[in-house]
CSV table of N, CA, C and O in Angstrom, one decimal:
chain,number,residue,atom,x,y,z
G,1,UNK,N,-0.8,6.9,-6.9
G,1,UNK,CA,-1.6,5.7,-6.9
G,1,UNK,C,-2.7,5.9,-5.9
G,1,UNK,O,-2.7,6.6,-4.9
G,2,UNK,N,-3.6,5.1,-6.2
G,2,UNK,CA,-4.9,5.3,-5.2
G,2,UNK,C,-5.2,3.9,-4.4
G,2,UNK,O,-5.2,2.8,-5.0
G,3,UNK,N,-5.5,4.0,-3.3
G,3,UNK,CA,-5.7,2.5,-2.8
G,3,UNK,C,-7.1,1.7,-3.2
G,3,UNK,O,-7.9,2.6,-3.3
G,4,UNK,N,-7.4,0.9,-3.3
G,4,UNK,CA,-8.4,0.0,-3.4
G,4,UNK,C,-8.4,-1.4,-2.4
G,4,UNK,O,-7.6,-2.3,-2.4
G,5,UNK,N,-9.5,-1.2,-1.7
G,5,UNK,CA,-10.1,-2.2,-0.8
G,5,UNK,C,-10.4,-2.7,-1.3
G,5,UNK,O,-11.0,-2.1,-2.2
G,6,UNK,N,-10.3,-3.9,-1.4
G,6,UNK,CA,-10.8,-5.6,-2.3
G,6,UNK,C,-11.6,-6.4,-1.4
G,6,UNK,O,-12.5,-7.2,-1.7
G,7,UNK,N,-11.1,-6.2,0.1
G,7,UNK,CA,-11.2,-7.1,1.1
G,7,UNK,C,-10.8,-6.9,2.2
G,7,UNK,O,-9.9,-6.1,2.2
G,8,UNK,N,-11.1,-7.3,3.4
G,8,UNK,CA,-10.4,-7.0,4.8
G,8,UNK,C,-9.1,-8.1,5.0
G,8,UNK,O,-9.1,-9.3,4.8
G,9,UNK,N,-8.3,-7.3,5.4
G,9,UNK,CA,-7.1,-7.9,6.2
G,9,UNK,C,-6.4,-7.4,7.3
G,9,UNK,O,-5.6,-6.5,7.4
G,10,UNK,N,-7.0,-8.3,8.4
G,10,UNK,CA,-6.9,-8.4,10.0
G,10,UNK,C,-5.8,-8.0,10.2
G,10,UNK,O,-4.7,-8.5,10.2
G,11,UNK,N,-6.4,-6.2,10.6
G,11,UNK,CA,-5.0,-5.4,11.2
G,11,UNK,C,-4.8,-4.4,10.6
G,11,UNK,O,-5.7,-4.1,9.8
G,12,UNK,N,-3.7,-3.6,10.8
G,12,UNK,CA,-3.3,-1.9,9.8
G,12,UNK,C,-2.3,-2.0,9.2
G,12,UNK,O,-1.2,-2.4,9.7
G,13,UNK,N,-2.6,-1.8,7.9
G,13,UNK,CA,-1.1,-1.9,7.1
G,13,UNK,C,-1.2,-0.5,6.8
G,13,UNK,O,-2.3,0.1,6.9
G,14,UNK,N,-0.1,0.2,6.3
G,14,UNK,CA,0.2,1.2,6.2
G,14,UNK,C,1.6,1.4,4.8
G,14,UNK,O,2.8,1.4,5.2
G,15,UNK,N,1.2,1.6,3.6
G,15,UNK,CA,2.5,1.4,2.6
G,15,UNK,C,2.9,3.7,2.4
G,15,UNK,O,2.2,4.7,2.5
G,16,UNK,N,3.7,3.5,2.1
G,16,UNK,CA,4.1,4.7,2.0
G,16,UNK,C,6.0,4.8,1.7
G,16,UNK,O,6.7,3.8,1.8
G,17,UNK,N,6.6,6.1,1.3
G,17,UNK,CA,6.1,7.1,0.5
G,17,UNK,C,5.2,6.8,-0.9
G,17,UNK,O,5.3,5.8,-1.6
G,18,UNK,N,4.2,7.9,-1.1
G,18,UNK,CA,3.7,7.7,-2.8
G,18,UNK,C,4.0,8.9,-2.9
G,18,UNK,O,3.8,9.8,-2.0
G,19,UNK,N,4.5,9.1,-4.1
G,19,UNK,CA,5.6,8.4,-5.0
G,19,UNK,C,6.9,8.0,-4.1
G,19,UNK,O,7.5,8.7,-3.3
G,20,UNK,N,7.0,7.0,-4.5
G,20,UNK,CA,8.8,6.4,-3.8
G,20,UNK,C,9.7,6.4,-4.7
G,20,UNK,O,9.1,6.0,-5.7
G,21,UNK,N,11.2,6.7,-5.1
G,21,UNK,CA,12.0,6.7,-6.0
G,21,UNK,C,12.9,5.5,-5.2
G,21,UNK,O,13.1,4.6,-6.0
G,22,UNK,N,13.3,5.3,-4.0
G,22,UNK,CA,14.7,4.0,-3.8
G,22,UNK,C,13.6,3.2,-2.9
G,22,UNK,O,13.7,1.9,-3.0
G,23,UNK,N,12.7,3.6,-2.1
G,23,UNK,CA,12.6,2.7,-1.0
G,23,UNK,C,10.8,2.6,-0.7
G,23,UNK,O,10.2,3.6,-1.0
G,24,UNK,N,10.0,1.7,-0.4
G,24,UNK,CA,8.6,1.2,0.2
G,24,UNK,C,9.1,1.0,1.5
G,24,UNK,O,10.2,0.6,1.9
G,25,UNK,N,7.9,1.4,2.0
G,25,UNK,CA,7.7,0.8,4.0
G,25,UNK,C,6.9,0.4,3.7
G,25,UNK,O,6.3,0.8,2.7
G,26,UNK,N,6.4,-0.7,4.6
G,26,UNK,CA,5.2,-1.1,4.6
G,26,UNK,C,5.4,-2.0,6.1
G,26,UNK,O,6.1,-2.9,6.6
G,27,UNK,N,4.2,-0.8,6.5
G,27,UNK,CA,4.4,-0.7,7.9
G,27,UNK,C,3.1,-1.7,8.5
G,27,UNK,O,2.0,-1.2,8.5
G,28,UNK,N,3.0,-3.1,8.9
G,28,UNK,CA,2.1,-4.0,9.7
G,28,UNK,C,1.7,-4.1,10.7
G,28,UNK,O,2.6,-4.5,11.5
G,29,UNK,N,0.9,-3.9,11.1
G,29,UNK,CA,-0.1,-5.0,12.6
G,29,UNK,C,-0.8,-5.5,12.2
G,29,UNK,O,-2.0,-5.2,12.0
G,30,UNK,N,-0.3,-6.8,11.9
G,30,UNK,CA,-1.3,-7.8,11.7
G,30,UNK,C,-1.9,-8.8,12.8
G,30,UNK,O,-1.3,-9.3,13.8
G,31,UNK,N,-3.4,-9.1,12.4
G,31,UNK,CA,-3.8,-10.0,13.7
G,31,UNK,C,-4.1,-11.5,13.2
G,31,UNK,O,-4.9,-12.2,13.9
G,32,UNK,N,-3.4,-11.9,12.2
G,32,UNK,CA,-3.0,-12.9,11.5
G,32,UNK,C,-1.5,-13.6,10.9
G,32,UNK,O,-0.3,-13.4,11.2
G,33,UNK,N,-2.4,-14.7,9.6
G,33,UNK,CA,-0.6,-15.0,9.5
G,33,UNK,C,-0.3,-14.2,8.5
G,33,UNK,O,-0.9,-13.2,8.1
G,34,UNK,N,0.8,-14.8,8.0
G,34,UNK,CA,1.6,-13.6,6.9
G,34,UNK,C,1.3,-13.3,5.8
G,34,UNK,O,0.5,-14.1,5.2
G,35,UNK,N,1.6,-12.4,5.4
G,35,UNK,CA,1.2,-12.1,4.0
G,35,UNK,C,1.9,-12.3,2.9
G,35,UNK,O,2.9,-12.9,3.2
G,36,UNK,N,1.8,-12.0,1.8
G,36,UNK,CA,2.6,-12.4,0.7
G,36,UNK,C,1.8,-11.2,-0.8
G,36,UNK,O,0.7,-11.1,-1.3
G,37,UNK,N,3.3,-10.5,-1.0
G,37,UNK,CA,3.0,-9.0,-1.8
G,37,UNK,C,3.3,-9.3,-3.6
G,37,UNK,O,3.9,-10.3,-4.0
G,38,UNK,N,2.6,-8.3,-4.3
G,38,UNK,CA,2.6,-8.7,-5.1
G,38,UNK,C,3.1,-7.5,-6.0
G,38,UNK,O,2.2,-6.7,-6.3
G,39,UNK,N,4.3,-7.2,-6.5
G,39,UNK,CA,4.1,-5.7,-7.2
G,39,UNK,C,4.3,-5.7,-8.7
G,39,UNK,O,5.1,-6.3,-9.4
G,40,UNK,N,3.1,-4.6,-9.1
G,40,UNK,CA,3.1,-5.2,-10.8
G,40,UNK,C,3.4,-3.9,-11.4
G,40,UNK,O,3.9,-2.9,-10.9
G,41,UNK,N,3.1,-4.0,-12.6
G,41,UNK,CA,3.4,-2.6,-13.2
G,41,UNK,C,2.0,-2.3,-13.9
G,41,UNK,O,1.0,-2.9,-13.6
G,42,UNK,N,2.0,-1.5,-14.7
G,42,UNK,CA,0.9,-1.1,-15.4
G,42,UNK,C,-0.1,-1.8,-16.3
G,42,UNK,O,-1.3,-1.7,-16.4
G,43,UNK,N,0.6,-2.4,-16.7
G,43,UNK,CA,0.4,-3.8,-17.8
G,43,UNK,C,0.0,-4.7,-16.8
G,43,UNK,O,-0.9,-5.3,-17.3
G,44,UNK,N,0.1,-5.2,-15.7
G,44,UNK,CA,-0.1,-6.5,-15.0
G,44,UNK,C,1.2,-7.2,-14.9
G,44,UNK,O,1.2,-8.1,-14.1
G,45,UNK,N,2.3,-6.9,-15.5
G,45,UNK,CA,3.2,-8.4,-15.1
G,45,UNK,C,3.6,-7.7,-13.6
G,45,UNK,O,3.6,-6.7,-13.0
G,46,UNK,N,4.1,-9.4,-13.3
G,46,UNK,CA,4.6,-9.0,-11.8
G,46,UNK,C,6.5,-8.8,-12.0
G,46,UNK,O,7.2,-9.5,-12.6
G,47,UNK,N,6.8,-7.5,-11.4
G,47,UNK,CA,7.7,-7.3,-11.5
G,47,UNK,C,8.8,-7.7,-10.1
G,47,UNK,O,10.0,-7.7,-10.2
G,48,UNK,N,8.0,-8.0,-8.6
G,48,UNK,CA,9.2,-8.5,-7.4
G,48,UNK,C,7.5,-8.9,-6.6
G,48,UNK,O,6.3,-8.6,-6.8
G,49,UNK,N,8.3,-9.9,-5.7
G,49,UNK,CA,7.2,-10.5,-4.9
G,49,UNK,C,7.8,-11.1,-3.9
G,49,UNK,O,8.7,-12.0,-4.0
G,50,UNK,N,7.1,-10.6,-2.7
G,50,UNK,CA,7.6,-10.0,-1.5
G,50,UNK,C,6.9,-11.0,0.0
G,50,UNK,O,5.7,-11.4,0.1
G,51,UNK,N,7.7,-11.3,1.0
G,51,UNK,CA,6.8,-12.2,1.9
G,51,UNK,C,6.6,-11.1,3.5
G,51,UNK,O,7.7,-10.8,3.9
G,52,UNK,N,5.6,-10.7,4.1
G,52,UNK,CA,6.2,-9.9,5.1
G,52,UNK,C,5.2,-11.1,6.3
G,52,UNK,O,4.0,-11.5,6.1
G,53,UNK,N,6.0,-11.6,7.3
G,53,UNK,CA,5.7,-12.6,8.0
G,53,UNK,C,5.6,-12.2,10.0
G,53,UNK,O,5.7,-13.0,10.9
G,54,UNK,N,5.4,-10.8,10.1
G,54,UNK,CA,5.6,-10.7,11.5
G,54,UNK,C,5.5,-9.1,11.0
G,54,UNK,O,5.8,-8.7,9.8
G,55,UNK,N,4.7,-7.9,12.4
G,55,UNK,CA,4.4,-7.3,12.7
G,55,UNK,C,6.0,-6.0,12.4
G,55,UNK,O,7.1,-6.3,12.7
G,56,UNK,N,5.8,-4.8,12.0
G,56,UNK,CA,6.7,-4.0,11.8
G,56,UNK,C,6.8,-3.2,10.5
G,56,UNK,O,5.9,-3.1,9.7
G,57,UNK,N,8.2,-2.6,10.4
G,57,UNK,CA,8.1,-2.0,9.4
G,57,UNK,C,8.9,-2.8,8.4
G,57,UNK,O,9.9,-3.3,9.0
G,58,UNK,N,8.9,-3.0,7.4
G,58,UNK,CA,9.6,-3.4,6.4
G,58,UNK,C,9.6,-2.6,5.1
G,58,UNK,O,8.7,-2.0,4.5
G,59,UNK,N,11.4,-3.0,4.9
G,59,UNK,CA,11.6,-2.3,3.6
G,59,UNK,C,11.7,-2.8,2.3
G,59,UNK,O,12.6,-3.6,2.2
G,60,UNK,N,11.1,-2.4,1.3
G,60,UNK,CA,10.9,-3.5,-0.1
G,60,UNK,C,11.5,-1.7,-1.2
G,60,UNK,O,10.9,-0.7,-1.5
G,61,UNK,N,13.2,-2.2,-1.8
G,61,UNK,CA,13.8,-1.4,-2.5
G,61,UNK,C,13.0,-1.3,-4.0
G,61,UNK,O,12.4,-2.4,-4.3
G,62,UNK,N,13.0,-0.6,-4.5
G,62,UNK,CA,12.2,0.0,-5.6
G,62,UNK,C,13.7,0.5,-6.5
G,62,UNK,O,13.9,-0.1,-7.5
G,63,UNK,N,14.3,1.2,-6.2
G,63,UNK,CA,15.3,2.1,-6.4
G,63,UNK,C,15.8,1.3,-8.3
G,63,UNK,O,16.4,1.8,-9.2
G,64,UNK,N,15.2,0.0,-8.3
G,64,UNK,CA,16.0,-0.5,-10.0
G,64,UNK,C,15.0,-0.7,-10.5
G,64,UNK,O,15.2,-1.6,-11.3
G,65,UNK,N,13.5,-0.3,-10.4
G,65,UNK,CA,12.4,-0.8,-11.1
G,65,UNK,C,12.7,0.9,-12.1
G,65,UNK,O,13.7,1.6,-11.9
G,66,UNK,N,11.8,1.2,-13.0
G,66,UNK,CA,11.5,2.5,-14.0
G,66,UNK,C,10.6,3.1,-13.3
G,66,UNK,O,9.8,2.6,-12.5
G,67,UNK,N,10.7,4.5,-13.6
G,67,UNK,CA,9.8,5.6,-12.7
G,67,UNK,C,8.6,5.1,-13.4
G,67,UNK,O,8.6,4.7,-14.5
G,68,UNK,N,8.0,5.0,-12.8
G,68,UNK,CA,6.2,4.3,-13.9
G,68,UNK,C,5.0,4.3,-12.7
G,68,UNK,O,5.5,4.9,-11.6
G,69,UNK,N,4.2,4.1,-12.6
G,69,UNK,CA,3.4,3.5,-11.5
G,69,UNK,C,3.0,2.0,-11.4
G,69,UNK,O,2.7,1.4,-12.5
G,70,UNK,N,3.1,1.4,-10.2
G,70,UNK,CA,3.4,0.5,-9.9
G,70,UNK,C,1.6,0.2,-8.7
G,70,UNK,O,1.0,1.1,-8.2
G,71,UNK,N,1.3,-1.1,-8.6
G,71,UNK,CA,0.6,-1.6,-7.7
G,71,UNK,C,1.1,-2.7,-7.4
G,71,UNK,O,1.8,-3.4,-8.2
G,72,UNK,N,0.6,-2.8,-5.7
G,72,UNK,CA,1.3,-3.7,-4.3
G,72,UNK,C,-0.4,-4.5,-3.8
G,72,UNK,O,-1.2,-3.9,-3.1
G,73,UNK,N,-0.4,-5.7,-4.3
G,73,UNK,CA,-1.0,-6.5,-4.0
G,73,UNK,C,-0.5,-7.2,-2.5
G,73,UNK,O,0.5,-7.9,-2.6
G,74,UNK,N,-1.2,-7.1,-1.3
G,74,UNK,CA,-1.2,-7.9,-0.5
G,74,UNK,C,-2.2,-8.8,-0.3
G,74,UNK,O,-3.3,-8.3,-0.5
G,75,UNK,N,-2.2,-10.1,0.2
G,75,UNK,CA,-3.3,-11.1,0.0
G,75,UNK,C,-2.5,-12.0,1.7
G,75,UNK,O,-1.3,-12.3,1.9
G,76,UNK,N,-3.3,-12.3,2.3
G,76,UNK,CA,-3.0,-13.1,3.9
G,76,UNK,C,-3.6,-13.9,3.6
G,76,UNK,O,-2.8,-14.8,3.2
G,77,UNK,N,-5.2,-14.6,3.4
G,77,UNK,CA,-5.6,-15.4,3.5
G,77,UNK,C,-6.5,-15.9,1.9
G,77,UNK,O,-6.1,-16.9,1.3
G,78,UNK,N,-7.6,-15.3,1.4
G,78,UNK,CA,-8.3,-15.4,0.1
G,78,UNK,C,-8.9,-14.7,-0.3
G,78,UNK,O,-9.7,-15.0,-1.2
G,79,UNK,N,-8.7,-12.5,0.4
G,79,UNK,CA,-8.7,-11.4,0.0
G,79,UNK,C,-8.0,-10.7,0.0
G,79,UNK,O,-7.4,-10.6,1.1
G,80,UNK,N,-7.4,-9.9,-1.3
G,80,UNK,CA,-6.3,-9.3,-1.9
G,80,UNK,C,-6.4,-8.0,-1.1
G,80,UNK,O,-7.2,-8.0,-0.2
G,81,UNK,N,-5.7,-7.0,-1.3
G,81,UNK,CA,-5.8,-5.8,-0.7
G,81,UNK,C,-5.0,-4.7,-1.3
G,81,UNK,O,-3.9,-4.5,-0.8
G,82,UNK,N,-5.5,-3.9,-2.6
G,82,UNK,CA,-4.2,-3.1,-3.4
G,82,UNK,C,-4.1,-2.0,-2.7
G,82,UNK,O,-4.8,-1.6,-1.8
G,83,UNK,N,-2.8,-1.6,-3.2
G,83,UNK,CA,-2.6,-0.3,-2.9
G,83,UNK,C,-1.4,0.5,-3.9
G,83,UNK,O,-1.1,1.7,-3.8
C-alpha cells in the first residue's frame, strides 16, 4: 500500500508492518485531540473502526480480516490522512 497525504495532521504518525498478517502499530505524537481510524477494503466498505486518543504505540489486530489490501483512514479534526 502506498500512503497518501490528504491533509496535515498535527504530529508523527507512523503505521507499520506493510504487509501485516495478525497485527498494525500505529505509532502517535500527536499535538492535538484524538483521532478516529477508518479501515476499508478495496471496494470501500468499512471493515473495523478504531479510536486512538493519547500519544503511543497502539495495536489494531488484523489477524481475522482476508489477506487483501486494506486502507487506514485517520481523520483528527476535518483532514483525512490515508495510509
Amino acid at each position: 500500500a502506498i500512503g497518501i497525504a490528504e491533509g496535515e495532521i498535527p504530529g508523527t504518525i507512523k503505521v507499520f508492518p506493510n504487509p501485516a498478517s495478525k497485527e498494525v502499530f500505529i505509532q502517535t505524537e500527536l499535538q492535538s485531540e484524538a483521532l478516529t481510524g477508518i479501515i476499508t477494503d478495496m471496494q470501500g466498505r468499512t471493515v473495523r473502526e478504531i479510536t486512538i486518543r493519547q500519544n503511543g504505540t497502539h495495536i489494531v489486530s488484523v489477524e481475522d480480516l482476508t489477506a487483501a489490501g486494506y486502507q487506514l483512514t485517520l481523520s483528527g479534526s476535518d483532514k483525512p490522512f490515508r495510509k
